[in-house]
Short mmCIF file of C-alpha atoms and ligand atoms in Angstrom, two decimals:
data_model
loop_
_atom_site.label_atom_id
_atom_site.label_comp_id
_atom_site.label_asym_id
_atom_site.label_seq_id
_atom_site.Cartn_x
_atom_site.Cartn_y
_atom_site.Cartn_z
CA MET A 158 167.52 -78.51 -56.89
CA PRO A 159 170.91 -77.16 -57.00
CA LYS A 160 172.43 -80.31 -58.56
CA TRP A 161 175.38 -80.13 -56.41
CA LEU A 162 173.50 -81.05 -53.37
CA LYS A 163 173.14 -84.36 -54.55
CA ASP A 164 176.72 -85.50 -53.49
CA ALA A 165 177.32 -82.61 -51.08
CA VAL A 166 178.85 -83.35 -47.96
CA PHE A 167 179.05 -80.55 -45.87
CA TYR A 168 182.09 -79.14 -43.29
CA GLU A 169 180.36 -77.06 -40.49
CA ILE A 170 182.93 -74.28 -39.25
CA TYR A 171 182.42 -72.08 -36.21
CA PRO A 172 184.77 -69.65 -37.66
CA GLN A 173 186.13 -68.19 -33.89
CA SER A 174 187.69 -71.75 -33.25
CA PHE A 175 188.86 -73.20 -36.61
CA TYR A 176 192.54 -71.75 -37.40
CA ASP A 177 193.50 -68.71 -36.42
CA THR A 178 196.24 -67.27 -38.35
CA ASN A 179 196.92 -63.50 -37.80
CA GLY A 180 197.69 -64.74 -33.89
CA ASP A 181 195.04 -62.86 -32.26
CA GLY A 182 193.86 -66.54 -30.45
CA ILE A 183 190.41 -66.28 -32.58
CA GLY A 184 189.93 -67.99 -36.29
CA ASP A 185 189.92 -66.34 -39.11
CA PHE A 186 189.18 -66.40 -42.81
CA ASN A 187 192.45 -66.74 -43.98
CA GLY A 188 192.75 -69.92 -41.68
CA ILE A 189 189.36 -70.84 -43.36
CA ILE A 190 191.26 -70.54 -47.25
CA GLU A 191 194.46 -72.34 -45.85
CA LYS A 192 192.76 -75.36 -44.28
CA LEU A 193 190.93 -75.68 -47.65
CA ASP A 194 192.45 -78.27 -49.00
CA TYR A 195 192.57 -79.98 -45.45
CA ILE A 196 188.70 -79.88 -46.19
CA LYS A 197 188.80 -81.09 -49.24
CA GLU A 198 191.14 -84.04 -48.73
CA LEU A 199 188.58 -85.61 -45.68
CA GLY A 200 186.47 -85.55 -49.09
CA CYS A 201 183.90 -82.23 -48.02
CA ASN A 202 182.75 -80.55 -51.20
CA ALA A 203 180.62 -77.91 -49.09
CA LEU A 204 181.06 -76.09 -45.62
CA TRP A 205 178.40 -73.48 -43.74
CA ILE A 206 180.27 -71.03 -42.08
CA ASN A 207 178.58 -69.93 -38.72
CA PRO A 208 177.53 -66.01 -38.55
CA CYS A 209 180.75 -64.17 -39.63
CA PHE A 210 179.08 -60.83 -39.64
CA ASP A 211 179.67 -57.34 -37.86
CA SER A 212 178.09 -58.13 -34.36
CA PRO A 213 178.83 -57.52 -30.35
CA PHE A 214 178.88 -61.54 -30.18
CA HIS A 215 176.08 -61.74 -27.40
CA ASP A 216 175.24 -64.67 -29.00
CA ALA A 217 178.23 -65.99 -30.70
CA GLY A 218 177.07 -63.76 -33.89
CA TYR A 219 173.90 -64.64 -34.25
CA ASP A 220 173.13 -60.97 -32.49
CA VAL A 221 173.96 -59.57 -36.31
CA ARG A 222 175.41 -55.58 -36.11
CA ASP A 223 175.49 -55.69 -39.52
CA TYR A 224 174.18 -58.10 -42.39
CA LYS A 225 176.02 -56.60 -44.78
CA LYS A 226 179.91 -56.32 -43.05
CA VAL A 227 181.74 -59.29 -41.65
CA ALA A 228 183.35 -58.64 -38.33
CA PRO A 229 186.80 -57.48 -38.56
CA ARG A 230 188.28 -60.18 -36.25
CA TYR A 231 187.74 -62.66 -38.93
CA GLY A 232 189.04 -60.18 -41.72
CA THR A 233 187.58 -58.36 -44.42
CA ASN A 234 184.28 -58.94 -46.62
CA SER A 235 187.33 -59.09 -49.61
CA ASP A 236 189.00 -61.71 -47.89
CA LEU A 237 185.63 -63.53 -47.57
CA TYR A 238 185.07 -62.92 -50.73
CA ARG A 239 188.75 -64.49 -51.64
CA LEU A 240 187.62 -67.54 -49.68
CA PHE A 241 184.16 -67.86 -51.92
CA GLY A 242 186.78 -67.78 -54.71
CA GLU A 243 189.59 -70.10 -53.85
CA ALA A 244 186.85 -72.85 -52.18
CA HIS A 245 185.17 -72.91 -55.51
CA LEU A 246 188.60 -73.73 -57.12
CA ARG A 247 188.60 -76.66 -54.56
CA GLY A 248 184.93 -77.79 -55.69
CA ILE A 249 183.94 -76.52 -52.44
CA HIS A 250 180.42 -74.29 -52.45
CA VAL A 251 180.00 -72.53 -48.90
CA LEU A 252 176.93 -71.49 -47.40
CA LEU A 253 176.78 -68.60 -45.10
CA ASP A 254 174.65 -68.35 -41.77
CA LEU A 255 171.45 -66.10 -42.37
CA VAL A 256 169.56 -64.74 -39.37
CA PRO A 257 166.17 -63.44 -40.62
CA GLY A 258 163.97 -64.02 -37.55
CA HIS A 259 165.99 -60.85 -35.27
CA THR A 260 168.99 -58.85 -35.16
CA SER A 261 171.58 -57.66 -32.67
CA GLU A 262 170.02 -55.01 -30.35
CA GLU A 263 172.96 -52.40 -31.74
CA HIS A 264 171.84 -52.90 -35.60
CA GLU A 265 170.97 -49.50 -37.33
CA TRP A 266 167.64 -50.74 -38.29
CA PHE A 267 167.06 -51.18 -33.89
CA LEU A 268 168.50 -47.45 -33.26
CA GLU A 269 166.36 -45.94 -35.44
CA SER A 270 163.30 -48.15 -34.80
CA GLN A 271 163.36 -47.31 -31.06
CA LYS A 272 163.61 -43.27 -31.70
CA ALA A 273 160.40 -41.44 -30.17
CA GLU A 274 159.57 -39.61 -34.00
CA LYS A 275 158.47 -42.02 -36.39
CA ASN A 276 160.72 -43.21 -39.10
CA GLU A 277 161.15 -45.88 -41.89
CA TYR A 278 162.32 -48.27 -39.37
CA SER A 279 158.83 -47.83 -36.65
CA ASN A 280 157.64 -51.03 -37.74
CA ARG A 281 160.79 -52.96 -38.18
CA TYR A 282 160.56 -54.68 -34.98
CA ILE A 283 157.55 -55.74 -33.08
CA TRP A 284 156.04 -52.74 -30.56
CA THR A 285 153.55 -52.43 -28.75
CA ASN A 286 152.02 -48.68 -28.43
CA ALA A 287 152.93 -47.90 -24.88
CA ALA A 288 155.69 -48.37 -22.57
CA PHE A 289 153.13 -50.39 -19.94
CA GLN A 290 151.22 -52.05 -22.52
CA PRO A 291 152.63 -55.93 -22.23
CA ALA A 292 153.48 -57.64 -25.42
CA LYS A 293 151.14 -60.93 -24.28
CA ASP A 294 152.60 -63.84 -24.95
CA PHE A 295 155.44 -62.87 -26.16
CA LEU A 296 158.89 -62.57 -24.89
CA TYR A 297 159.71 -58.82 -24.21
CA ILE A 298 161.58 -55.71 -23.01
CA GLY A 299 160.48 -52.93 -21.57
CA GLY A 300 161.78 -49.17 -20.23
CA GLU A 301 164.78 -49.44 -22.31
CA THR A 302 164.04 -47.21 -25.40
CA GLU A 303 163.08 -43.81 -25.96
CA ARG A 304 160.15 -44.82 -27.68
CA ASP A 305 157.26 -45.30 -25.76
CA GLY A 306 156.28 -49.06 -26.15
CA VAL A 307 158.01 -52.36 -25.63
CA TYR A 308 159.20 -54.55 -28.09
CA VAL A 309 159.35 -58.27 -28.53
CA LEU A 310 162.06 -60.60 -28.17
CA ASN A 311 163.28 -63.43 -30.70
CA PHE A 312 165.54 -65.74 -28.51
CA PHE A 313 167.96 -63.98 -26.17
CA LYS A 314 167.79 -59.94 -24.82
CA CYS A 315 170.08 -59.15 -27.15
CA GLN A 316 167.58 -60.01 -30.31
CA PRO A 317 164.87 -57.78 -30.79
CA ALA A 318 162.09 -59.81 -33.16
CA LEU A 319 162.26 -58.29 -36.56
CA ASN A 320 158.66 -57.57 -38.11
CA TYR A 321 157.09 -59.87 -40.82
CA GLY A 322 153.35 -59.54 -39.52
CA PHE A 323 151.10 -61.74 -37.51
CA LEU A 324 149.22 -64.67 -38.98
CA GLU A 325 145.72 -63.82 -37.85
CA PRO A 326 146.10 -60.06 -35.63
CA GLN A 327 144.29 -59.79 -32.15
CA GLU A 328 145.64 -56.01 -30.85
CA ASP A 329 145.93 -52.94 -32.34
CA TRP A 330 149.95 -53.10 -32.71
CA GLN A 331 150.20 -56.38 -34.39
CA LEU A 332 151.03 -55.68 -38.30
CA PRO A 333 149.19 -57.58 -40.58
CA MET A 334 151.72 -59.84 -43.09
CA ASP A 335 150.15 -57.98 -45.76
CA HIS A 336 151.33 -54.63 -44.22
CA PRO A 337 153.93 -52.05 -45.76
CA ASP A 338 156.22 -52.33 -43.27
CA CYS A 339 156.21 -55.91 -42.76
CA ILE A 340 157.00 -56.87 -46.47
CA ALA A 341 159.60 -54.39 -46.16
CA THR A 342 161.49 -56.68 -43.91
CA ARG A 343 160.88 -59.33 -46.32
CA ASP A 344 162.34 -57.31 -48.94
CA ALA A 345 164.92 -55.99 -46.70
CA MET A 346 166.31 -59.85 -46.30
CA LYS A 347 166.10 -60.49 -49.84
CA ASP A 348 168.66 -57.68 -50.09
CA VAL A 349 170.61 -59.26 -47.64
CA MET A 350 170.91 -62.81 -49.95
CA ARG A 351 171.42 -61.15 -52.99
CA PHE A 352 174.30 -59.53 -51.67
CA TRP A 353 176.04 -62.32 -50.72
CA LEU A 354 175.34 -64.80 -53.39
CA ASP A 355 176.37 -61.56 -56.30
CA HIS A 356 179.62 -62.05 -53.89
CA GLY A 357 180.06 -65.06 -54.80
CA CYS A 358 178.24 -67.25 -51.38
CA ASP A 359 176.22 -70.26 -52.61
CA GLY A 360 173.16 -70.34 -50.57
CA PHE A 361 172.22 -70.33 -46.29
CA ARG A 362 171.51 -71.81 -43.71
CA VAL A 363 168.99 -70.20 -42.27
CA ASP A 364 168.47 -69.78 -38.41
CA MET A 365 165.13 -70.48 -36.51
CA ALA A 366 164.04 -70.65 -39.95
CA ASP A 367 159.94 -70.88 -38.13
CA SER A 368 160.25 -67.62 -36.10
CA LEU A 369 158.91 -65.04 -38.68
CA VAL A 370 155.26 -64.85 -38.42
CA LYS A 371 154.11 -64.59 -35.36
CA ASN A 372 150.76 -66.28 -34.51
CA ASP A 373 151.11 -68.59 -36.79
CA ASP A 374 149.00 -71.29 -36.96
CA GLU A 375 150.54 -75.31 -36.84
CA LYS A 376 150.78 -75.65 -40.07
CA LYS A 377 153.40 -72.68 -40.10
CA THR A 378 151.06 -71.20 -43.11
CA GLY A 379 152.37 -67.58 -43.09
CA THR A 380 156.42 -68.37 -42.25
CA SER A 381 155.95 -70.93 -44.99
CA ALA A 382 154.49 -68.78 -47.37
CA ILE A 383 157.50 -66.17 -46.86
CA TRP A 384 160.07 -69.05 -47.28
CA ARG A 385 158.46 -69.94 -50.69
CA GLU A 386 158.53 -66.89 -51.92
CA VAL A 387 162.05 -66.66 -51.36
CA ARG A 388 162.55 -69.97 -53.33
CA GLU A 389 160.43 -68.91 -56.33
CA MET A 390 163.38 -65.71 -56.34
CA LEU A 391 166.16 -68.52 -55.77
CA ASP A 392 164.14 -69.95 -58.39
CA GLU A 393 164.20 -67.36 -61.09
CA GLU A 394 167.99 -65.60 -59.90
CA TYR A 395 169.94 -67.98 -58.53
CA PRO A 396 169.12 -71.46 -59.04
CA GLU A 397 172.40 -73.13 -57.67
CA ALA A 398 172.07 -71.55 -54.65
CA ALA A 399 171.16 -74.32 -51.37
CA MET A 400 168.73 -73.28 -48.61
CA VAL A 401 169.41 -75.30 -45.44
CA SER A 402 166.78 -74.07 -42.52
CA GLU A 403 166.65 -74.77 -38.73
CA TRP A 404 163.27 -76.03 -38.63
CA ASN A 405 162.90 -80.13 -37.71
CA ALA A 406 160.30 -80.08 -39.68
CA PRO A 407 160.66 -80.79 -43.22
CA VAL A 408 157.19 -81.60 -43.74
CA LYS A 409 156.11 -77.37 -43.42
CA ALA A 410 160.36 -77.02 -44.32
CA ILE A 411 160.68 -78.48 -47.51
CA ASN A 412 157.30 -79.36 -48.94
CA GLN A 413 155.51 -75.71 -47.71
CA GLY A 414 158.55 -73.36 -47.44
CA GLY A 415 160.05 -75.06 -50.44
CA PHE A 416 163.82 -75.39 -47.94
CA HIS A 417 165.93 -77.67 -50.18
CA MET A 418 167.41 -78.68 -47.35
CA ASP A 419 166.61 -78.93 -43.30
CA PHE A 420 168.13 -80.13 -40.29
CA TYR A 421 166.77 -83.18 -38.21
CA LEU A 422 167.89 -81.10 -35.27
CA ASN A 423 168.68 -82.83 -31.32
CA TRP A 424 165.61 -82.01 -29.89
CA GLY A 425 165.17 -84.65 -26.15
CA GLY A 426 163.63 -87.80 -26.64
CA ASN A 427 163.06 -87.61 -30.66
CA GLY A 428 164.82 -89.94 -32.92
CA TYR A 429 167.72 -88.02 -33.99
CA ASN A 430 168.42 -88.09 -29.60
CA SER A 431 167.73 -91.88 -29.38
CA LEU A 432 170.61 -92.22 -31.85
CA MET A 433 173.84 -90.91 -29.70
CA ARG A 434 172.78 -88.73 -27.11
CA ASP A 435 169.80 -90.84 -25.49
CA TYR A 436 171.47 -90.23 -21.76
CA ASP A 437 169.57 -87.21 -20.40
CA THR A 438 167.62 -89.59 -17.75
CA GLY A 439 170.64 -90.56 -16.19
CA GLU A 440 171.09 -94.28 -18.06
CA ASP A 441 172.55 -93.93 -21.55
CA ASN A 442 170.35 -95.72 -24.04
CA SER A 443 171.55 -94.12 -27.09
CA TYR A 444 171.21 -96.95 -30.32
CA PHE A 445 175.40 -96.10 -30.90
CA LYS A 446 176.51 -97.20 -27.52
CA LYS A 447 178.11 -100.70 -27.85
CA ASP A 448 176.20 -101.94 -24.79
CA GLY A 449 173.30 -102.68 -27.13
CA LYS A 450 170.49 -101.05 -25.24
CA GLY A 451 169.44 -98.52 -28.07
CA ASP A 452 166.89 -99.95 -30.30
CA ILE A 453 166.77 -98.54 -33.93
CA THR A 454 162.77 -98.77 -34.18
CA ARG A 455 162.79 -95.06 -32.18
CA PHE A 456 164.34 -93.12 -34.34
CA LEU A 457 162.69 -95.14 -37.94
CA ASP A 458 159.35 -94.39 -36.48
CA GLU A 459 160.20 -90.66 -36.32
CA TYR A 460 162.48 -90.40 -39.48
CA THR A 461 161.01 -92.87 -41.86
CA PRO A 462 157.42 -90.85 -42.51
CA ARG A 463 158.94 -87.44 -42.74
CA TYR A 464 161.67 -89.00 -45.09
CA GLU A 465 158.86 -90.73 -47.13
CA ALA A 466 157.01 -87.70 -46.92
CA THR A 467 159.46 -85.31 -48.44
CA LYS A 468 162.20 -87.31 -50.82
CA GLU A 469 160.56 -85.79 -53.96
CA ASN A 470 161.14 -82.21 -53.09
CA GLY A 471 164.14 -81.97 -50.82
CA TYR A 472 166.71 -84.00 -48.39
CA TYR A 473 165.88 -84.31 -44.06
CA CYS A 474 169.85 -84.30 -43.29
CA LEU A 475 171.23 -85.05 -40.63
CA ILE A 476 174.29 -84.44 -39.01
CA THR A 477 177.32 -85.39 -36.89
CA CYS A 478 176.92 -82.39 -33.95
CA ASN A 479 176.39 -78.81 -34.52
CA HIS A 480 177.77 -75.74 -32.80
CA ASP A 481 174.09 -76.18 -30.06
CA THR A 482 174.65 -79.66 -29.32
CA PRO A 483 177.17 -82.03 -27.15
CA ARG A 484 179.70 -83.10 -29.32
CA PRO A 485 179.42 -87.17 -29.67
CA LYS A 486 182.49 -87.77 -28.07
CA PHE A 487 180.72 -86.84 -25.02
CA ASN A 488 179.23 -90.69 -24.48
CA LEU A 489 180.46 -92.04 -27.51
CA ASP A 490 184.31 -93.68 -28.04
CA ASP A 491 185.56 -93.82 -31.48
CA SER A 492 184.84 -97.65 -32.08
CA GLU A 493 181.40 -96.93 -31.04
CA LEU A 494 181.58 -93.65 -33.17
CA LYS A 495 183.33 -95.35 -36.82
CA ILE A 496 179.93 -97.21 -36.76
CA ALA A 497 177.91 -94.03 -35.67
CA TYR A 498 179.34 -92.12 -38.89
CA ALA A 499 179.28 -95.32 -40.87
CA PHE A 500 175.26 -94.88 -40.53
CA ILE A 501 175.24 -90.78 -41.06
CA PHE A 502 176.88 -91.08 -44.22
CA THR A 503 175.76 -93.99 -45.85
CA MET A 504 171.72 -92.53 -45.22
CA PRO A 505 169.90 -89.97 -47.51
CA GLY A 506 169.49 -86.63 -47.86
CA VAL A 507 173.18 -84.06 -47.46
CA PRO A 508 175.17 -85.54 -44.16
CA PHE A 509 176.87 -82.33 -42.25
CA LEU A 510 179.65 -83.16 -40.06
CA TYR A 511 181.10 -80.71 -37.59
CA TYR A 512 184.42 -79.44 -37.44
CA GLY A 513 186.68 -81.79 -34.96
CA ASP A 514 184.31 -84.25 -35.02
CA GLU A 515 186.38 -86.34 -37.76
CA ILE A 516 188.91 -86.98 -34.63
CA GLY A 517 186.45 -86.99 -32.14
CA MET A 518 186.77 -83.85 -30.23
CA ARG A 519 185.59 -83.88 -26.51
CA TYR A 520 182.85 -82.40 -25.32
CA GLN A 521 184.21 -79.73 -22.26
CA LYS A 522 181.51 -79.63 -20.06
CA GLU A 523 183.23 -77.67 -17.92
CA LEU A 524 183.91 -74.29 -19.38
CA LYS A 525 182.69 -71.49 -18.53
CA THR A 526 180.46 -69.86 -21.39
CA LYS A 527 181.73 -67.87 -23.50
CA GLU A 528 179.56 -65.57 -25.70
CA GLY A 529 176.21 -66.35 -24.71
CA GLY A 530 177.19 -70.59 -25.28
CA TYR A 531 176.13 -71.20 -21.67
CA GLN A 532 176.26 -75.30 -22.07
CA ARG A 533 177.23 -75.15 -25.87
CA THR A 534 180.42 -73.62 -25.35
CA GLY A 535 181.82 -76.69 -24.53
CA SER A 536 181.37 -77.85 -28.05
CA ARG A 537 182.98 -74.65 -29.57
CA THR A 538 186.74 -75.20 -28.82
CA PRO A 539 190.11 -74.78 -31.11
CA MET A 540 190.18 -77.15 -33.98
CA GLN A 541 193.09 -79.40 -32.93
CA TRP A 542 195.43 -79.74 -35.56
CA ASN A 543 198.54 -81.29 -33.99
CA SER A 544 200.72 -81.80 -30.83
CA GLU A 545 202.36 -78.20 -31.29
CA LYS A 546 201.57 -75.41 -29.22
CA ASN A 547 197.68 -74.51 -28.40
CA ALA A 548 197.63 -77.72 -30.70
CA GLY A 549 198.28 -75.64 -33.73
CA PHE A 550 195.03 -73.26 -33.80
CA SER A 551 196.99 -70.56 -32.85
CA THR A 552 200.67 -69.06 -32.09
CA CYS A 553 199.10 -66.62 -29.37
CA PRO A 554 199.88 -66.77 -25.39
CA ALA A 555 197.48 -69.73 -23.89
CA ASP A 556 195.52 -67.48 -21.64
CA ALA A 557 194.86 -65.06 -25.06
CA LEU A 558 192.64 -68.36 -26.64
CA TYR A 559 189.19 -67.41 -27.59
CA LEU A 560 188.42 -70.89 -26.16
CA PRO A 561 190.97 -73.14 -24.39
CA VAL A 562 192.22 -75.60 -26.54
CA ASP A 563 191.48 -79.59 -25.21
CA THR A 564 194.96 -79.92 -22.77
CA ALA A 565 194.29 -83.66 -22.23
CA PRO A 566 197.31 -85.88 -22.64
CA ASP A 567 195.11 -88.18 -25.06
CA ALA A 568 193.29 -85.25 -26.37
CA PRO A 569 192.98 -85.71 -30.69
CA ASN A 570 194.60 -84.06 -33.22
CA VAL A 571 194.64 -84.48 -37.49
CA ALA A 572 198.08 -85.00 -37.54
CA ASP A 573 198.87 -87.53 -35.63
CA GLN A 574 195.16 -89.81 -37.30
CA ALA A 575 196.21 -88.80 -40.65
CA ALA A 576 199.44 -90.97 -39.70
CA GLU A 577 197.17 -93.77 -38.39
CA LYS A 578 195.37 -96.09 -40.62
CA ASP A 579 192.42 -97.19 -38.20
CA SER A 580 192.08 -93.80 -37.21
CA LEU A 581 188.40 -92.03 -36.39
CA TYR A 582 189.42 -89.44 -38.63
CA ASN A 583 190.79 -92.16 -41.63
CA THR A 584 187.19 -94.01 -41.66
CA VAL A 585 185.49 -90.22 -41.66
CA LYS A 586 187.86 -90.14 -44.72
CA ASP A 587 187.33 -93.64 -46.03
CA LEU A 588 183.13 -93.36 -45.65
CA ILE A 589 183.05 -90.07 -47.39
CA ALA A 590 185.19 -91.65 -50.17
CA LEU A 591 182.48 -94.20 -50.61
CA ARG A 592 179.95 -91.99 -50.68
CA HIS A 593 181.49 -90.22 -53.49
CA ARG A 594 182.05 -93.12 -54.99
CA GLU A 595 178.62 -94.83 -55.18
CA GLU A 596 175.89 -92.83 -56.34
CA ASP A 597 173.25 -95.38 -54.13
CA LEU A 598 174.79 -93.51 -51.12
CA GLN A 599 174.23 -90.27 -52.21
CA ALA A 600 171.42 -87.97 -51.33
CA ASP A 601 168.78 -89.17 -53.66
CA ALA A 602 168.83 -92.96 -54.01
CA ASP A 603 166.00 -94.67 -52.30
CA PHE A 604 166.23 -95.81 -48.31
CA GLU A 605 164.42 -99.09 -46.85
CA ALA A 606 164.67 -100.60 -43.47
CA VAL A 607 165.17 -104.35 -44.11
CA TYR A 608 166.10 -105.47 -40.91
CA ALA A 609 164.95 -103.28 -37.54
CA GLU A 610 163.93 -105.06 -35.07
CA VAL A 611 163.07 -103.94 -31.87
CA GLY A 612 165.73 -104.18 -29.27
CA LYS A 613 167.53 -106.31 -31.71
CA HIS A 614 171.26 -105.69 -33.93
CA PRO A 615 171.83 -105.35 -36.54
CA PHE A 616 170.15 -102.73 -38.75
CA VAL A 617 170.39 -103.74 -42.31
CA TYR A 618 168.96 -100.88 -44.51
CA ARG A 619 168.83 -100.92 -48.51
CA ARG A 620 169.53 -97.43 -50.54
CA GLY A 621 169.20 -98.17 -54.09
CA GLY A 622 170.85 -100.91 -54.82
CA ILE A 623 173.15 -101.29 -51.89
CA LEU A 624 172.53 -102.68 -48.47
CA VAL A 625 174.04 -101.34 -44.87
CA ALA A 626 174.64 -103.40 -42.11
CA LEU A 627 175.21 -101.97 -38.79
CA ASN A 628 176.28 -103.67 -35.58
CA PRO A 629 177.18 -101.18 -33.11
CA THR A 630 177.18 -104.01 -30.02
CA THR A 631 179.63 -106.04 -28.72
CA GLU A 632 177.87 -109.20 -29.92
CA THR A 633 178.26 -111.14 -33.15
CA ALA A 634 174.86 -110.26 -34.83
CA THR A 635 172.81 -112.10 -37.14
CA ALA A 636 169.67 -111.05 -39.28
CA PRO A 637 167.71 -113.14 -41.66
CA VAL A 638 168.60 -111.50 -44.61
CA SER A 639 169.84 -113.11 -48.43
CA ALA A 640 172.56 -111.15 -49.76
CA ASP A 641 174.40 -114.13 -50.77
CA GLY A 642 176.77 -113.48 -53.57
CA TRP A 643 176.60 -109.57 -53.05
CA LYS A 644 180.08 -107.97 -53.01
CA VAL A 645 180.93 -106.48 -49.87
CA ILE A 646 182.68 -103.03 -51.19
CA PHE A 647 183.41 -101.82 -47.41
CA SER A 648 183.72 -102.56 -44.04
CA ILE A 649 184.67 -101.75 -40.28
CA GLY A 650 185.41 -104.89 -38.48
CA SER A 651 183.54 -107.43 -40.46
CA GLY A 652 180.81 -109.29 -41.78
CA LYS A 653 179.56 -111.84 -44.45
CA ALA A 654 176.18 -112.84 -45.98
CA GLU A 655 176.15 -116.93 -46.44
CA ASN A 656 172.99 -118.76 -46.81
CA GLY A 657 170.32 -116.53 -46.19
CA THR A 658 171.91 -114.68 -43.33
CA ILE A 659 174.00 -111.25 -43.10
CA THR A 660 175.99 -111.91 -40.20
CA LEU A 661 178.72 -109.21 -38.27
CA ALA A 662 181.64 -109.54 -36.09
CA PRO A 663 181.01 -106.69 -32.65
CA GLN A 664 181.65 -103.48 -33.73
CA SER A 665 180.93 -104.12 -37.49
CA CYS A 666 179.87 -102.57 -40.62
CA ILE A 667 179.45 -104.07 -43.86
CA VAL A 668 178.13 -102.48 -47.23
CA LEU A 669 177.07 -104.98 -49.49
CA LYS A 670 176.65 -104.03 -53.69
C1 NOJ B 956 169.53 -70.99 -33.55
C2 NOJ B 956 171.42 -71.05 -33.25
O1 NOJ B 956 172.04 -72.42 -33.74
C3 NOJ B 956 171.95 -70.55 -31.91
O2 NOJ B 956 173.13 -70.68 -32.04
C4 NOJ B 956 171.22 -69.38 -31.76
O3 NOJ B 956 171.81 -69.07 -30.45
C5 NOJ B 956 169.93 -69.64 -32.28
N1 NOJ B 956 169.31 -69.50 -33.14
C6 NOJ B 956 169.69 -67.69 -31.79
O4 NOJ B 956 169.70 -67.26 -33.59
#
């Protein structure tokens, strides 16, 4: 296990929208480098950068055309190597986004694979034997290639699935996992990983990590065996490199696959969704809404067994948001977000902050789709740095921006919030600083719910020798938890521990030691 993960706090950067230094309306590597001091000052000591590789951008870069070359719009490979170096000088680790399940249909491997004559790449993707033979049970495309066959997709139309084989092949076009051509796919992906690790990257966020082996069983035996093999390679050759999976099944990802971390993703109706985004049924019952209709046991019932089952092997990670998820500001105001973030930054595992969530950037629901974003586009708008032109993101004309900046009169920005003592930005900064100061609030320390009752508030939990008590509601809340004599080491709002009771004022959080 890479030791640096224990106190890591990640900042996710969607490179298109972070900071533009050459005035072309889109973010770039030099922009990230210029803002490293900002990230460090906020307290984040690790980055995850969304795919920044050469791509036709039909899915914002998750359609990779060349795994070893960056997209010119962000700069050059040398700029990215410089970014690694500058980040390291500041104690910041950098994860790139690895997309192992599919490539762009414009990737050289696919251009070769679709040729009629057999070649080294013919089996790099999954093809049936004839253009009129469907790839039953899969999404597939036919009629567009020189080759007489249809090919299987992994996601959008632009993303043909790489061939890692089938757990139990059912038809003659389905190769077993140990077929030399499927092993070659695995080796090719390891080669990509080595390439970036050798140039200074510190690991990968892995896209659709569960999607490799087709017809895999419920336990994901095939796919997790491949990841276990990757972990062995890392342990041997790059023991400080870290891997986080987009999987949301920590027993499979961490215990079986050997990932160091797995994301708790926002899936409709799940435990994470119940915290901040439970509004799809029309009524908003999110736990961190101040009207107090939420119920923390919906989160705990799902989270706790997963945490218990995996805590010895890795980290099940909480996120504020990501590039696929509506920003939490969509339904929570800053007073609600402060309590939600107090929770995220004091829980076990490694927290991930999505750029702009530290100032409560809005989810711009009405935006037209960009680069295959659809409803995700609203969470991908330019970072709001100050009140200058284009919120300080770019000097280009407004109509040349990658996506419009939020022009609402009350749109938040970093400069204003940094100057305001009680801003969301300063609360996030204080919370991250608290986490760095207190080992018991970092990734490893034990977690136990101490007071968590259906429909009641506050919620009290223990991390090692620390107690955290949260009251997201607008009513005073008490819990029969004895912490008399414990010292309040952090607070939002106010609260106290007296006479065997913890009492919290409305919308408050206290941390006791
Ligand atoms: C998950 C990524 O987070 C998402 O943005 C992308 O569209 C799909 N995987 C396909 O790669």
